[in-house]
Structures are given as C-alpha cells and as structure tokens.
C-alpha cells in the first residue's frame, strides 16, 4: 500500500465525482454531510445551493433531462434524505439518470435512533433504480463509478449512495476504477437479425401504420432516426407526453400527442391503425385508456431497452429489447420507400376537422391556451419549456409546437407538483445557450417557490410564467366533470372556498399570494398581466430580459383541458367540450 | 385468470439490501409471499432465494422481469407448483 495516496473518504468522493465528469453539484448541507461539504470548496465542479432538498433533486433532474447527462445531488442524513424521496420517485418513473449522495450517521450508530438517523436506503429503495449503503472509505471510489454506470445504462434512473460519516472521515487509498463491470447487471441487449427482418416486413406490409414515439426515443438520442423511418416509409408519428420533441410537430406527418389529452388525429389513428411501431414507450394508462379497447386493429411492434416494459400493459406481436437508436439505424435499409396516400388523406381529414384549438370563453379574459401560444411566439419555438403539473401542463403540451428533443421537460409518470420551478433552474444551468421558460400553476408554484432565489443569485435568465386560475385547476376540472361540481379542496381563492373550510370571506385581495410581490421579494423582475391586449408585450418583455423574470398571468378560471378521454375509457368516448 | 403458486428461484449477489429489494418488489404490489428461503450456494458470494408467491401467470411473469432488472440479481427461474 502506498501511504502517500491516502486521503479521507470525503476527499475520495469528491475526486471520484470529478473522475465521473460531474460538472455541477446541487445540494444542501447538514451535520452528517459536513466532511464532504468541507472538500467541495476546492472541487473542480461548482456547487449550487438549493433551498429545499426536493428542489435540489428536481434541479439535478432538470439538468439531466435537458442534457442526457446524470444530475448529481448531495444532501445530509435524516430529514435531508427524506426530503429527496419525491424527487427520486419523479426521476425513477420517467427513467432520468441521477446520482443522489446522502450523508448517514456513523456505522456504529445505525439502528440506535441516533440524531437525524433514517433508514435512507430502506426508504429510497422503492423509488430508485438502486441504492448503496457504503461500509468503508475504501468502497467509495468504486461505488461512485458503479452508481454512474447503473444510472446511465439500461433504462436510466436515480441511484442513491448513502455514506456514513465515519466512512467520510476514514482514510483510504482506493482509486477510481478504469472501468466498471458488474457481476449481475448486463442491461445491453441488441435486436437479432430475425427480429429486424420481421420488423421491416411488418412495416413494409402495413397499410395503416403509425409510429408511436416516447421518452425512450429522446433518451437514446434517436429523434433523427425516427424522422428518417417516418419519411422513408411514409408513416405518421404520434408521441407520448414524454416523447414530445422526438418528432417535429410542424412536420406534415406529425399527429402530435396521443392519450387522455392528446389530439383526435393521434388517438383515432392509433385506433384505426393496422400497425403501431412503438418506440421507447411503456403504454401508460394515460395513453391506452381502456386497455381491452386499445388499438383494436393493430399489430404492435414494441422496441424498448427495458425488458419489463414489453408486454407489461399491451401485448406486442413483436417485442424487441434493444436500444431504439440501434434498432432504427439497422432496420432502415430494409424498409421500403412508401407513401400510404389513402391513410394519410384520412388522417389529414381528421386533422382539419379537429385541429388543435380552443375557444375564448369571454372577452377581456386571458385564456390559458393563449399564454402558451404567446410564449411559443416570443421564443420563436426554440425555448426549453419546463412545466409543473396540472391543466397548464397539458395546455403546454398541446399549444406549443415542439420540434426538438429535450425542449419539453415535464414530470410525466409521477405528475409531481413542485417540479417546474427547480427543474427549470437545473435546465437553465445546463443549457445557457437556450432560453428556459417554466410554465407553472398557481398551486404547484407554491410548493417549491423558494428555489426562485437560486435562479436570481446565479443570474439565470429563466422566465417563470404562473398560470393563475385561482384553483387547483386539474382537480377542479375532474370535480366539474365527474363529481357533480363539488369543488372540495380545489379552490385557492378565498371567495370560492367550500363551507367546510370555514373561512371568513372578507379579504380585499382574493388571489393570494401576490406572485409579483413574492417574486420581487426573491429578487426577480416580475409582471402581472390580466388584460388580453397586454399579454404578448408582457411575455415578450419578460423572455427578452437578461434577468430572472416572473410573469403572473391571471387567466379564465373555468377553462378546461380538451379533448379528453376520461380515465379508463376507450377512444370512442373522447369529449371535446 | 387463475391465481396459482409460483416458485421463483433467484440467484443473487450476497450483498446487504438485496433481500429487502426483492421482497419489496413483490410485497409492494400487494402480493403475499407464501414461503421464503434464503441460503448460501457453494460460491459464498452468491445466495439462492426460493420464493413461493400466489399470482396469475401474467403478474408473476412481470415480477420476474422486474427481478431480472435488479442490479444484484444474477438469474431468476420459476415453475408453477
Ligand atoms: C405533489 C402533488 N400533490 C397533488 C397532486 C394532485 N394534483 C394534480 S394536478 C393538481 C392541481 C394543480 O393545480 P395548479 O398547480 O394550480 O395547476 P392547474 O391545474 O390549475 O393548471 C393537483 C392538486 C399532484 N399531482 N402532485
Ligand atoms: Mg391553478
């Protein structure tokens, strides 16, 4: 053993993160992480101090979604670690690579109910791809290398490394390994020649094919290959929510988004198709609706890197466990040039009879959909759009025209309110070459608003747009449609509240908080807009600013998201208003 | 579809947390484990788990795929009892 190479586990951790090419660390300190924090001041990568550990994880997540590189986060034990759980679950279900490092009480104290002790790996297990509980300083470099490998290979996901304080302090000369080889985890898998042959044959024989592209296309960097296949074989393309940007929505072959709030053209095309080429999707219930009625006429080719995704929700005539990009690049030459004029004409008919549209409910009120179009215009369709969760998320999915991958970042599988603000900050750090716009609801914005200071103190020119409808709109919509308009717990303005909340109804200002003052208190430049005539100018001014800006848009509170296929219902039950 | 007892044989790396992850994956879906046996193999770094679980073929197949996705799981086989 070479005595000179010994350094603390904490120092070895920071060195290992440098070796793993980490270029930004998000986090929040505390007692059991202090040895690591002590080494950060001379790390090669910058540290970003969030204001809540959930925010830190979402920032790392936004960083990862916008770059494809793993996001990295460091927090303390106990409450620091438990605050990461929502962020982990959000990344886990959407397959986002993260490495989250948590401090832990010294090994000798584990199990004693020590101060700020929590069974982090036990709690995180169900919401992460993998967890490590480090047992000695010597394990740290190898564990870091393995964590990055696991986070980024196979279906990506979040990995937790829990490091007891004594391991941070212990001395080690262990080195970062040159390469990682895991005994039991070998996720790489490729299509067989027979599978590729069969796939090409099915595509060549199809009369009414549809490509159905999901987040896996973006994760594998296969957007160009999807376009190549679509153009060559004349196949229209629908995407999932997570797949928005995997195919240019301005392309005549685009059907835009499918599913509960997808376009009629996308849903009807899947319903009528004789072949669905499903790429990097998991057939979520938000897309299939009533599963027994889903795509009744179609054979399904399902390509995904996750063997557990294939056959999980729908059965595929041909399932291929492989990287989407690899499959598409090799299958392309076997696919014949085709056009399907009748099929395309039918689809074009649906597109023109049922275009993506919305109606102005009253004069003098801003419709939320108009805000999306206004932002899209002001940013020339090139913004990185990050959303929170609710109605505004669906309007953002519907009323921007996405043309590039990694330009629409949203919590798809978990639907985590509070994701938007911190994820937008992470994306703005990662992609300074692009304008980042967060579209948030008045409900979700209040869940992680504290992170706005992070954007301000780092002078990030991100724009937060708060779609203020005075309510938890998506909940209010379901109550209107399915619960007899009993708006229990879903109204944020005082005047509209249910009697059971027993509020005095005599406030001067009905809409609380005042988001403009709140943003100003956080150091941001802020605007409020109520008048439809001023919408475009205000949005344009905010997105052009070099500072962190917030625009509170007071919108029509009763607007609903349409079209809608009610949960668990077939496409035939789509409602339009 | 009929529920049946399936016996899963899993070879896993003998590391802390592996048992909890595997059991959690099954019980977290509301399925009850009927019998669970864990023991060493001749290779001390590998353990063998035998798990009897009641479920439909479809669900058990899904569980097996998810088990195989786990970082420390080497091999999973199953048979109906
Ligand atoms: C953390 C969390 N809690 C609860 C929900 C359930 N939920 C889904 S949408 C929604 C309303 C969101 O309201 P708001 O942020 O104002 O957005 P809007 O729907 O009005 O656009 C709620 C409560 C959730 N998705 N996430
Ligand atoms: Mg709202």
XYZ file of C-alpha atoms and ligand atoms in Angstrom:
685
model
C 0.000 0.000 0.000
C 1.145 3.442 -0.895
C 0.781 5.590 2.192
C 1.052 8.951 0.353
C -2.111 8.326 -1.606
C -4.278 8.099 1.496
C -6.938 10.734 1.856
C -10.281 10.852 3.588
C -13.324 9.142 2.161
C -14.895 12.574 1.665
C -11.923 13.719 -0.423
C -12.012 10.424 -2.335
C -15.708 11.053 -3.045
C -15.070 14.496 -4.497
C -12.187 13.156 -6.596
C -14.415 10.362 -7.818
C -17.140 12.804 -8.831
C -14.523 14.729 -10.807
C -13.439 11.488 -12.482
C -17.089 10.765 -13.287
C -17.143 14.066 -15.231
C -19.553 15.793 -12.898
C -19.736 19.426 -13.920
C -22.299 20.649 -11.407
C -23.467 19.510 -7.992
C -26.790 20.538 -6.451
C -27.340 20.127 -2.737
C -27.986 21.204 0.804
C -25.722 20.656 3.825
C -26.177 19.187 7.275
C -24.252 17.500 10.062
C -23.692 14.108 8.506
C -22.522 15.580 5.198
C -20.140 18.213 6.555
C -16.957 16.301 5.831
C -17.974 16.194 2.178
C -19.007 19.849 2.134
C -15.617 20.677 3.616
C -13.954 19.274 0.484
C -16.290 20.990 -2.008
C -14.652 24.382 -1.832
C -11.734 23.144 -3.902
C -13.610 20.752 -6.156
C -13.274 21.234 -9.921
C -17.050 21.449 -10.355
C -19.257 24.228 -8.977
C -21.733 23.643 -6.185
C -25.286 25.031 -6.323
C -27.061 25.556 -3.026
C -30.785 24.859 -3.352
C -33.275 25.850 -0.678
C -35.023 22.544 -0.056
C -33.720 19.070 -0.815
C -36.725 18.291 -3.020
C -35.776 21.349 -5.051
C -32.157 20.163 -5.247
C -33.168 16.802 -6.687
C -35.560 18.386 -9.201
C -32.755 20.765 -10.250
C -30.438 17.824 -10.833
C -33.324 16.181 -12.705
C -33.902 19.248 -14.922
C -30.169 19.293 -15.610
C -30.314 15.613 -16.605
C -33.451 15.904 -18.750
C -32.049 18.822 -20.697
C -28.610 17.276 -21.342
C -28.912 13.496 -21.042
C -26.046 13.581 -18.521
C -26.689 12.332 -14.990
C -27.707 15.013 -12.486
C -25.915 14.909 -9.160
C -27.152 15.932 -5.749
C -25.721 15.893 -2.201
C -27.751 16.132 0.994
C -27.465 15.264 4.658
C -28.967 12.342 6.564
C -32.433 12.041 8.130
C -34.693 14.917 7.035
C -32.304 15.875 4.227
C -32.546 12.375 2.825
C -36.308 12.013 3.321
C -36.847 15.329 1.512
C -35.311 13.776 -1.611
C -37.894 10.994 -1.886
C -40.386 12.836 -4.113
C -37.550 13.875 -6.400
C -36.254 10.324 -6.602
C -39.696 8.918 -7.406
C -40.174 11.573 -10.092
C -36.884 10.667 -11.789
C -37.356 6.941 -11.295
C -40.638 6.566 -13.106
C -39.504 8.791 -16.003
C -36.144 6.991 -16.312
C -33.942 10.017 -15.587
C -30.305 9.371 -14.590
C -29.396 10.843 -11.187
C -26.812 10.134 -8.531
C -28.004 11.270 -5.127
C -25.492 11.184 -2.289
C -26.813 11.238 1.249
C -24.886 11.603 4.492
C -25.594 8.967 7.125
C -24.856 8.637 10.818
C -21.663 6.690 11.610
C -21.993 2.943 11.022
C -21.681 2.260 14.747
C -24.762 4.387 15.430
C -27.015 2.946 12.703
C -30.011 1.326 14.325
C -29.737 3.311 17.563
C -32.221 6.070 16.649
C -29.285 8.444 16.546
C -29.917 12.133 15.854
C -31.021 12.548 12.217
C -30.853 8.857 11.558
C -33.213 7.483 8.944
C -33.033 4.211 7.055
C -32.348 6.044 3.810
C -31.666 3.042 1.603
C -34.737 1.332 3.059
C -36.950 4.324 2.336
C -35.437 5.090 -1.060
C -35.430 1.524 -2.351
C -38.903 1.591 -3.861
C -38.361 4.917 -5.625
C -34.877 4.435 -7.036
C -33.134 2.206 -9.519
C -30.513 1.175 -6.988
C -29.208 2.130 -3.529
C -25.794 1.696 -1.943
C -25.044 1.854 1.764
C -21.278 2.369 1.926
C -19.486 0.287 4.551
C -15.988 1.774 4.465
C -14.000 4.625 2.951
C -12.305 2.091 0.667
C -15.586 1.397 -1.116
C -16.253 4.994 -2.092
C -14.464 5.363 -5.468
C -15.760 2.084 -6.839
C -19.272 2.752 -5.550
C -19.359 6.139 -7.277
C -18.231 4.556 -10.556
C -20.861 1.836 -10.246
C -23.561 4.357 -9.373
C -22.899 6.396 -12.521
C -22.804 3.228 -14.575
C -26.129 1.998 -13.215
C -27.774 5.419 -13.512
C -26.927 5.640 -17.218
C -27.070 2.050 -18.519
C -30.184 0.075 -19.379
C -33.258 2.146 -18.562
C -31.695 5.161 -16.821
C -32.741 6.008 -13.286
C -31.749 7.515 -9.954
C -29.124 5.831 -7.780
C -28.633 6.639 -4.099
C -25.275 6.424 -2.309
C -25.692 6.601 1.458
C -22.343 7.368 3.130
C -21.956 7.068 6.902
C -19.948 9.863 8.461
C -17.160 7.575 9.685
C -16.620 6.408 6.087
C -16.323 10.053 5.004
C -13.676 10.560 7.667
C -11.828 7.253 7.297
C -8.608 7.142 5.255
C -8.303 5.244 2.016
C -6.009 4.898 -0.955
C -8.668 3.247 -3.113
C -8.662 4.586 -6.659
C -11.458 5.295 -9.118
C -11.696 2.227 -11.364
C -10.837 2.475 -15.051
C -13.912 0.562 -15.991
C -16.971 -0.843 -14.291
C -18.011 -4.419 -14.598
C -20.957 -5.560 -12.569
C -21.384 -9.225 -11.981
C -25.136 -9.390 -12.275
C -26.167 -6.302 -14.235
C -25.762 -6.528 -18.002
C -28.564 -4.472 -19.468
C -27.189 -4.203 -23.007
C -29.242 -6.166 -25.438
C -29.489 -5.974 -29.213
C -32.086 -6.936 -31.793
C -31.491 -10.218 -33.605
C -31.314 -10.301 -37.373
C -34.557 -12.252 -37.401
C -36.284 -9.561 -35.339
C -35.039 -6.793 -37.610
C -36.153 -8.757 -40.632
C -39.601 -9.296 -39.148
C -39.882 -5.657 -38.133
C -39.052 -4.496 -41.657
C -41.510 -6.992 -43.115
C -44.313 -5.803 -40.849
C -43.571 -2.174 -41.697
C -43.408 -2.927 -45.418
C -46.704 -4.815 -45.379
C -48.657 -2.326 -43.269
C -51.450 -0.351 -44.890
C -52.218 1.961 -41.980
C -49.046 2.242 -39.908
C -48.410 4.664 -37.037
C -45.162 5.341 -35.230
C -45.720 5.924 -31.555
C -42.645 7.583 -30.005
C -41.923 8.055 -26.315
C -39.333 9.285 -23.863
C -37.098 6.341 -24.764
C -36.522 7.889 -28.195
C -35.189 11.026 -26.546
C -33.124 9.057 -24.011
C -31.473 7.057 -26.772
C -30.888 10.110 -28.981
C -32.946 8.589 -31.786
C -35.110 11.545 -32.869
C -33.354 11.870 -36.258
C -33.735 8.138 -36.835
C -37.455 8.272 -36.108
C -37.770 11.042 -38.670
C -35.778 9.009 -41.196
C -38.034 5.971 -40.757
C -41.215 8.062 -40.858
C -40.209 9.834 -44.077
C -38.935 6.753 -45.844
C -41.948 4.574 -45.108
C -44.487 7.416 -45.078
C -45.580 6.735 -41.516
C -47.363 9.347 -39.397
C -45.932 9.868 -35.904
C -47.764 10.279 -32.600
C -45.817 10.879 -29.400
C -46.397 10.416 -25.726
C -46.152 13.340 -23.306
C -42.581 12.290 -22.543
C -41.886 11.907 -26.248
C -42.810 15.478 -27.215
C -39.932 16.826 -29.284
C -38.897 13.412 -30.544
C -40.565 14.308 -33.857
C -41.083 17.776 -35.292
C -44.703 18.756 -34.675
C -44.606 21.082 -37.672
C -43.933 18.120 -39.972
C -46.965 17.097 -42.066
C -46.521 13.521 -40.759
C -46.882 14.635 -37.137
C -50.042 13.580 -35.303
C -48.760 15.380 -32.186
C -49.514 13.929 -28.739
C -51.668 10.855 -28.112
C -53.544 9.913 -24.955
C -56.030 11.343 -22.478
C -55.483 14.919 -23.656
C -53.933 14.052 -26.997
C -55.116 15.122 -30.424
C -58.100 13.400 -32.043
C -55.892 12.633 -35.041
C -53.316 10.819 -32.908
C -55.899 8.837 -30.961
C -58.068 7.985 -33.949
C -55.042 7.000 -35.995
C -53.945 4.553 -33.299
C -57.495 3.279 -33.106
C -57.639 2.617 -36.854
C -54.024 1.604 -37.421
C -53.100 -1.881 -38.599
C -49.565 -1.460 -37.273
C -48.191 0.511 -34.337
C -44.429 0.882 -34.220
C -43.974 1.709 -30.534
C -40.546 3.131 -29.776
C -39.346 3.795 -26.230
C -42.804 3.865 -24.683
C -44.399 1.950 -21.825
C -48.085 2.165 -22.851
C -49.105 4.169 -19.799
C -52.764 4.042 -18.777
C -52.934 7.787 -19.603
C -52.456 6.786 -23.234
C -54.166 3.460 -23.655
C -57.349 4.327 -21.789
C -59.473 1.191 -21.583
C -56.822 -1.381 -22.291
C -59.079 -4.024 -23.850
C -60.236 -1.474 -26.447
C -56.801 -0.043 -27.180
C -55.712 -0.086 -30.835
C -58.069 -2.970 -31.651
C -56.989 -3.385 -35.262
C -53.258 -3.034 -34.819
C -50.347 -5.376 -34.563
C -47.815 -3.856 -32.242
C -44.047 -3.740 -32.624
C -42.618 -2.671 -29.283
C -38.976 -1.606 -29.050
C -37.622 -0.652 -25.640
C -34.411 -1.070 -23.676
C -36.384 -2.283 -20.655
C -37.398 -5.957 -20.922
C -40.022 -5.406 -18.228
C -41.771 -2.737 -20.328
C -42.552 -5.139 -23.152
C -45.814 -6.964 -22.695
C -46.454 -5.152 -19.387
C -49.588 -3.275 -20.431
C -50.274 -4.376 -24.001
C -49.089 -7.490 -25.727
C -46.812 -6.973 -28.675
C -46.747 -9.093 -31.841
C -43.036 -8.312 -31.948
C -41.137 -7.212 -28.850
C -37.539 -6.127 -29.220
C -35.408 -5.421 -26.169
C -32.735 -3.105 -27.522
C -31.619 0.467 -27.822
C -34.124 2.313 -30.003
C -31.437 4.124 -31.981
C -29.540 0.903 -32.728
C -32.705 -0.762 -33.980
C -33.738 2.147 -36.170
C -30.330 2.634 -37.748
C -30.082 -1.035 -38.684
C -33.672 -1.551 -39.802
C -33.853 1.491 -42.044
C -32.138 -0.039 -45.060
C -34.588 -2.959 -45.014
C -37.612 -0.680 -45.062
C -39.141 0.157 -48.411
C -40.000 3.638 -49.579
C -43.775 4.051 -49.219
C -46.455 6.749 -49.019
C -49.873 5.320 -47.956
C -51.835 8.121 -49.674
C -55.299 6.916 -48.588
C -54.288 6.536 -44.981
C -52.596 9.931 -44.925
C -55.642 11.517 -46.565
C -57.876 10.057 -43.878
C -55.585 11.406 -41.164
C -55.374 14.808 -42.827
C -59.168 14.842 -42.799
C -59.154 14.325 -39.023
C -56.525 16.997 -38.598
C -58.573 19.565 -40.453
C -61.942 18.637 -38.952
C -60.483 18.549 -35.415
C -57.444 20.817 -35.269
C -55.698 21.695 -32.035
C -57.803 24.660 -30.975
C -59.532 26.415 -28.103
C -62.318 28.877 -27.601
C -62.288 32.297 -25.983
C -64.836 31.906 -23.161
C -65.325 35.643 -22.587
C -63.942 38.862 -23.946
C -61.451 40.595 -21.679
C -60.170 37.430 -20.133
C -56.926 35.707 -20.965
C -57.392 32.105 -21.969
C -54.556 29.941 -20.623
C -54.027 28.357 -24.038
C -53.315 31.809 -25.459
C -50.458 32.178 -22.985
C -48.772 29.081 -24.415
C -49.067 30.391 -27.963
C -47.751 33.743 -26.825
C -44.662 32.178 -25.195
C -44.086 29.989 -28.257
C -44.158 33.077 -30.486
C -41.962 35.150 -28.192
C -39.310 32.421 -28.035
C -39.676 31.530 -31.752
C -40.478 27.935 -30.839
C -36.969 27.366 -29.517
C -37.386 27.663 -25.756
C -36.725 24.846 -23.336
C -40.209 24.579 -21.835
C -40.403 23.144 -18.332
C -43.794 22.556 -16.766
C -45.302 21.884 -13.426
C -48.298 19.553 -13.152
C -51.952 20.231 -13.823
C -54.045 21.828 -16.537
C -51.286 24.221 -17.562
C -49.019 21.206 -18.156
C -51.488 19.752 -20.651
C -52.033 23.129 -22.329
C -48.256 23.466 -22.594
C -48.128 20.007 -24.172
C -50.891 20.903 -26.635
C -50.287 24.510 -27.627
C -46.568 24.771 -28.178
C -45.178 23.201 -31.322
C -42.223 21.136 -30.264
C -39.567 20.483 -32.829
C -36.525 19.431 -30.825
C -35.813 16.738 -28.236
C -35.060 17.866 -24.665
C -37.107 21.043 -25.163
C -40.142 19.897 -23.186
C -39.356 18.811 -19.644
C -42.200 17.559 -17.518
C -42.935 15.144 -14.718
C -44.815 12.590 -16.781
C -45.134 9.400 -14.763
C -45.257 10.798 -11.239
C -47.056 14.053 -12.041
C -45.154 15.844 -9.314
C -46.432 19.314 -8.468
C -43.482 21.488 -7.483
C -41.267 20.069 -10.227
C -41.447 23.048 -12.574
C -39.528 25.825 -10.827
C -36.488 23.821 -9.680
C -36.314 21.678 -12.838
C -36.313 24.856 -14.931
C -33.413 26.165 -12.861
C -31.475 22.939 -13.431
C -32.179 23.170 -17.164
C -31.153 26.825 -17.291
C -27.820 25.957 -15.676
C -27.297 23.130 -18.140
C -28.343 24.901 -21.331
C -27.222 28.528 -21.167
C -27.452 28.536 -24.974
C -31.257 28.300 -24.793
C -33.980 30.352 -23.200
C -35.680 28.368 -20.442
C -39.320 29.080 -19.659
C -41.131 27.416 -16.771
C -44.895 27.144 -17.074
C -46.391 26.620 -13.614
C -49.797 26.603 -11.972
C -50.615 28.817 -9.020
C -50.892 25.671 -6.888
C -47.669 23.912 -7.848
C -45.639 27.135 -7.881
C -46.286 27.465 -4.167
C -44.774 24.066 -3.488
C -41.189 24.962 -4.463
C -41.217 28.737 -4.894
C -38.263 29.091 -2.514
C -35.958 27.905 -5.311
C -36.548 31.110 -7.298
C -33.752 32.750 -5.281
C -31.323 30.218 -6.743
C -32.108 31.479 -10.251
C -31.768 35.083 -9.083
C -28.479 34.674 -7.250
C -26.944 32.856 -10.228
C -28.366 35.492 -12.615
C -30.114 32.838 -14.688
C -32.274 34.458 -17.374
C -35.078 31.978 -16.807
C -38.702 33.108 -17.052
C -41.301 31.649 -14.717
C -44.833 32.008 -16.043
C -47.522 31.411 -13.430
C -50.841 30.455 -14.961
C -53.034 31.791 -12.175
C -56.533 30.390 -12.388
C -57.141 30.706 -8.654
C -57.603 26.999 -8.310
C -56.072 23.562 -8.489
C -57.402 23.520 -11.984
C -56.943 19.901 -12.939
C -58.644 18.766 -9.744
C -61.387 21.346 -10.259
C -61.892 20.031 -13.812
C -62.344 16.441 -12.593
C -64.758 17.614 -9.920
C -66.738 19.549 -12.520
C -66.912 16.581 -14.868
C -67.056 13.590 -12.550
C -68.003 14.762 -9.045
C -71.087 16.898 -9.604
C -69.248 20.245 -9.382
C -68.498 19.720 -5.716
C -65.305 21.767 -5.556
C -63.949 20.274 -2.368
C -60.426 21.383 -1.545
C -59.592 22.616 -5.028
C -60.224 26.367 -4.920
C -57.342 28.665 -3.967
C -59.194 31.984 -3.940
C -60.950 32.748 -0.689
C -64.298 33.584 -2.282
C -64.734 30.248 -3.963
C -63.960 28.097 -0.951
C -66.237 25.334 0.287
C -68.132 25.925 3.510
C -66.354 23.152 5.345
C -63.179 25.229 5.349
C -64.946 27.890 7.459
C -63.029 30.865 6.065
C -64.061 34.489 6.595
C -64.897 35.789 3.126
C -63.914 39.436 3.671
C -60.407 39.666 2.231
C -59.725 42.628 -0.094
C -57.487 40.680 -2.343
C -58.958 37.372 -3.305
C -55.920 35.924 -5.068
C -53.189 35.010 -2.582
C -50.261 35.056 -2.634
C -49.428 38.100 -4.706
C -46.954 36.345 -7.008
C -45.466 39.623 -8.224
C -44.530 40.743 -4.739
C -43.409 37.243 -3.879
C -41.094 37.154 -6.887
C -39.775 40.632 -6.097
C -39.081 39.533 -2.535
C -36.986 36.744 -4.052
C -35.094 39.290 -6.149
C -36.737 38.581 -9.505
C -38.162 41.036 -12.040
C -41.916 40.485 -12.061
C -45.011 41.390 -14.051
C -48.710 40.716 -13.725
C -50.989 40.620 -16.729
C -54.785 40.484 -16.713
C -55.650 42.300 -19.931
C -55.520 40.091 -23.042
C -54.298 43.051 -25.080
C -51.153 43.260 -22.959
C -50.306 39.569 -22.921
C -47.924 39.405 -25.880
C -46.000 42.526 -24.932
C -45.555 41.417 -21.329
C -44.440 37.917 -22.255
C -42.069 39.253 -24.904
C -40.557 41.705 -22.442
C -40.052 39.028 -19.792
C -38.445 36.465 -22.079
C -36.107 39.085 -23.545
C -34.872 40.226 -20.150
C -31.376 39.173 -19.135
C -32.605 38.797 -15.558
C -34.678 36.167 -13.803
C -38.264 37.112 -14.549
C -41.699 36.022 -13.443
C -44.991 36.725 -15.154
C -48.199 36.126 -13.268
C -50.985 35.696 -15.794
C -54.489 35.866 -14.379
C -56.474 33.524 -16.608
C -60.039 32.314 -17.053
C -60.600 30.060 -14.032
C -63.194 27.807 -15.650
C -61.176 26.779 -18.686
C -60.875 23.015 -19.075
C -58.408 20.837 -20.921
C -59.932 19.282 -24.042
C -60.107 16.995 -25.821
C -60.312 14.467 -23.035
C -60.725 10.728 -22.924
C -61.926 10.047 -19.369
C -59.624 7.759 -17.389
C -60.022 4.087 -18.248
C -62.398 4.797 -21.157
C -61.948 3.943 -24.846
C -61.104 6.446 -27.596
C -64.721 6.455 -28.751
C -65.640 8.330 -25.556
C -63.420 11.324 -26.318
C -65.130 14.573 -25.312
C -64.432 17.918 -26.918
C -66.082 20.346 -24.511
C -57.071 -15.565 -14.925
C -56.374 -18.062 -12.220
C -54.018 -17.401 -9.382
C -51.523 -20.100 -8.707
C -48.484 -20.656 -6.568
C -45.299 -19.972 -8.498
C -41.937 -20.953 -7.106
C -39.248 -18.454 -8.035
C -35.607 -19.440 -7.754
C -33.342 -16.423 -7.659
C -29.573 -16.380 -7.627
C -28.432 -13.070 -6.216
C -25.247 -11.407 -5.118
C -24.781 -11.863 -1.409
C -24.854 -8.162 -0.512
C -26.756 -6.098 2.042
C -30.105 -4.794 0.862
C -30.652 -7.403 -1.838
C -33.175 -9.447 0.112
C -35.123 -6.304 1.035
C -35.231 -5.106 -2.579
C -36.527 -8.421 -3.846
C -39.095 -8.891 -1.133
C -40.171 -5.255 -1.508
C -40.689 -5.675 -5.214
C -43.150 -8.490 -4.588
C -44.933 -7.267 -1.466
C -45.080 -3.670 -2.726
C -47.590 -4.840 -5.347
C -49.792 -6.349 -2.705
C -48.753 -9.936 -3.311
C -48.188 -12.158 -0.402
C -45.094 -14.286 -0.205
C -46.128 -17.743 0.949
C -42.693 -19.179 1.619
C -39.263 -17.631 1.558
C -35.992 -19.483 1.809
C -32.581 -17.884 1.561
C -29.346 -19.794 1.705
C -25.767 -19.760 0.551
C -24.534 -21.504 -2.583
C -21.125 -23.126 -2.920
C -19.892 -19.799 -4.196
C -20.095 -17.769 -0.969
C -20.679 -14.517 -2.848
C -23.928 -15.822 -4.307
C -27.125 -16.607 -2.409
C -30.071 -18.581 -3.572
C -33.581 -17.462 -2.750
C -36.639 -19.593 -3.150
C -39.849 -17.621 -3.085
C -43.357 -19.038 -3.352
C -45.832 -16.420 -4.436
C -49.503 -16.617 -5.332
C -50.448 -14.816 -8.537
C -51.595 -15.091 -12.126
C -49.090 -16.126 -14.795
C -49.146 -12.621 -16.187
C -48.348 -10.930 -12.895
C -45.665 -13.414 -11.952
C -44.035 -13.023 -15.337
C -43.962 -9.278 -14.811
C -42.427 -9.775 -11.355
C -39.734 -11.993 -12.859
C -38.860 -9.389 -15.493
C -38.592 -6.741 -12.808
C -36.475 -9.016 -10.635
C -34.109 -9.620 -13.542
C -33.759 -5.850 -13.920
C -32.342 -5.560 -10.414
C -28.671 -4.757 -10.231
C -27.774 -7.634 -7.883
C -29.935 -10.351 -9.403
C -27.964 -12.914 -11.394
C -30.687 -15.279 -12.529
C -34.379 -15.968 -11.943
C -36.337 -19.028 -12.941
C -39.828 -20.083 -11.986
C -42.190 -23.001 -12.082
C -45.815 -23.444 -11.224
C -46.489 -25.547 -8.162
C -47.445 16.823 -5.089
C -48.794 16.671 -5.711
N -49.898 16.767 -4.953
C -51.122 16.640 -5.519
C -51.258 16.389 -6.852
C -52.644 16.215 -7.470
N -52.875 17.292 -8.467
C -52.718 17.082 -9.784
S -52.975 18.456 -10.688
C -53.372 19.339 -9.312
C -53.752 20.779 -9.419
C -52.620 21.643 -9.804
O -53.014 22.982 -9.615
P -52.171 24.157 -10.230
O -50.737 23.999 -9.855
O -52.790 25.459 -9.874
O -52.276 23.897 -11.792
P -53.596 23.998 -12.725
O -54.172 22.623 -12.837
O -54.535 24.964 -12.088
O -53.056 24.472 -14.030
C -53.299 18.552 -8.170
C -53.596 19.015 -6.808
C -50.060 16.265 -7.599
N -50.081 15.987 -8.909
N -48.849 16.436 -7.019
Mg -54.109 26.624 -10.891
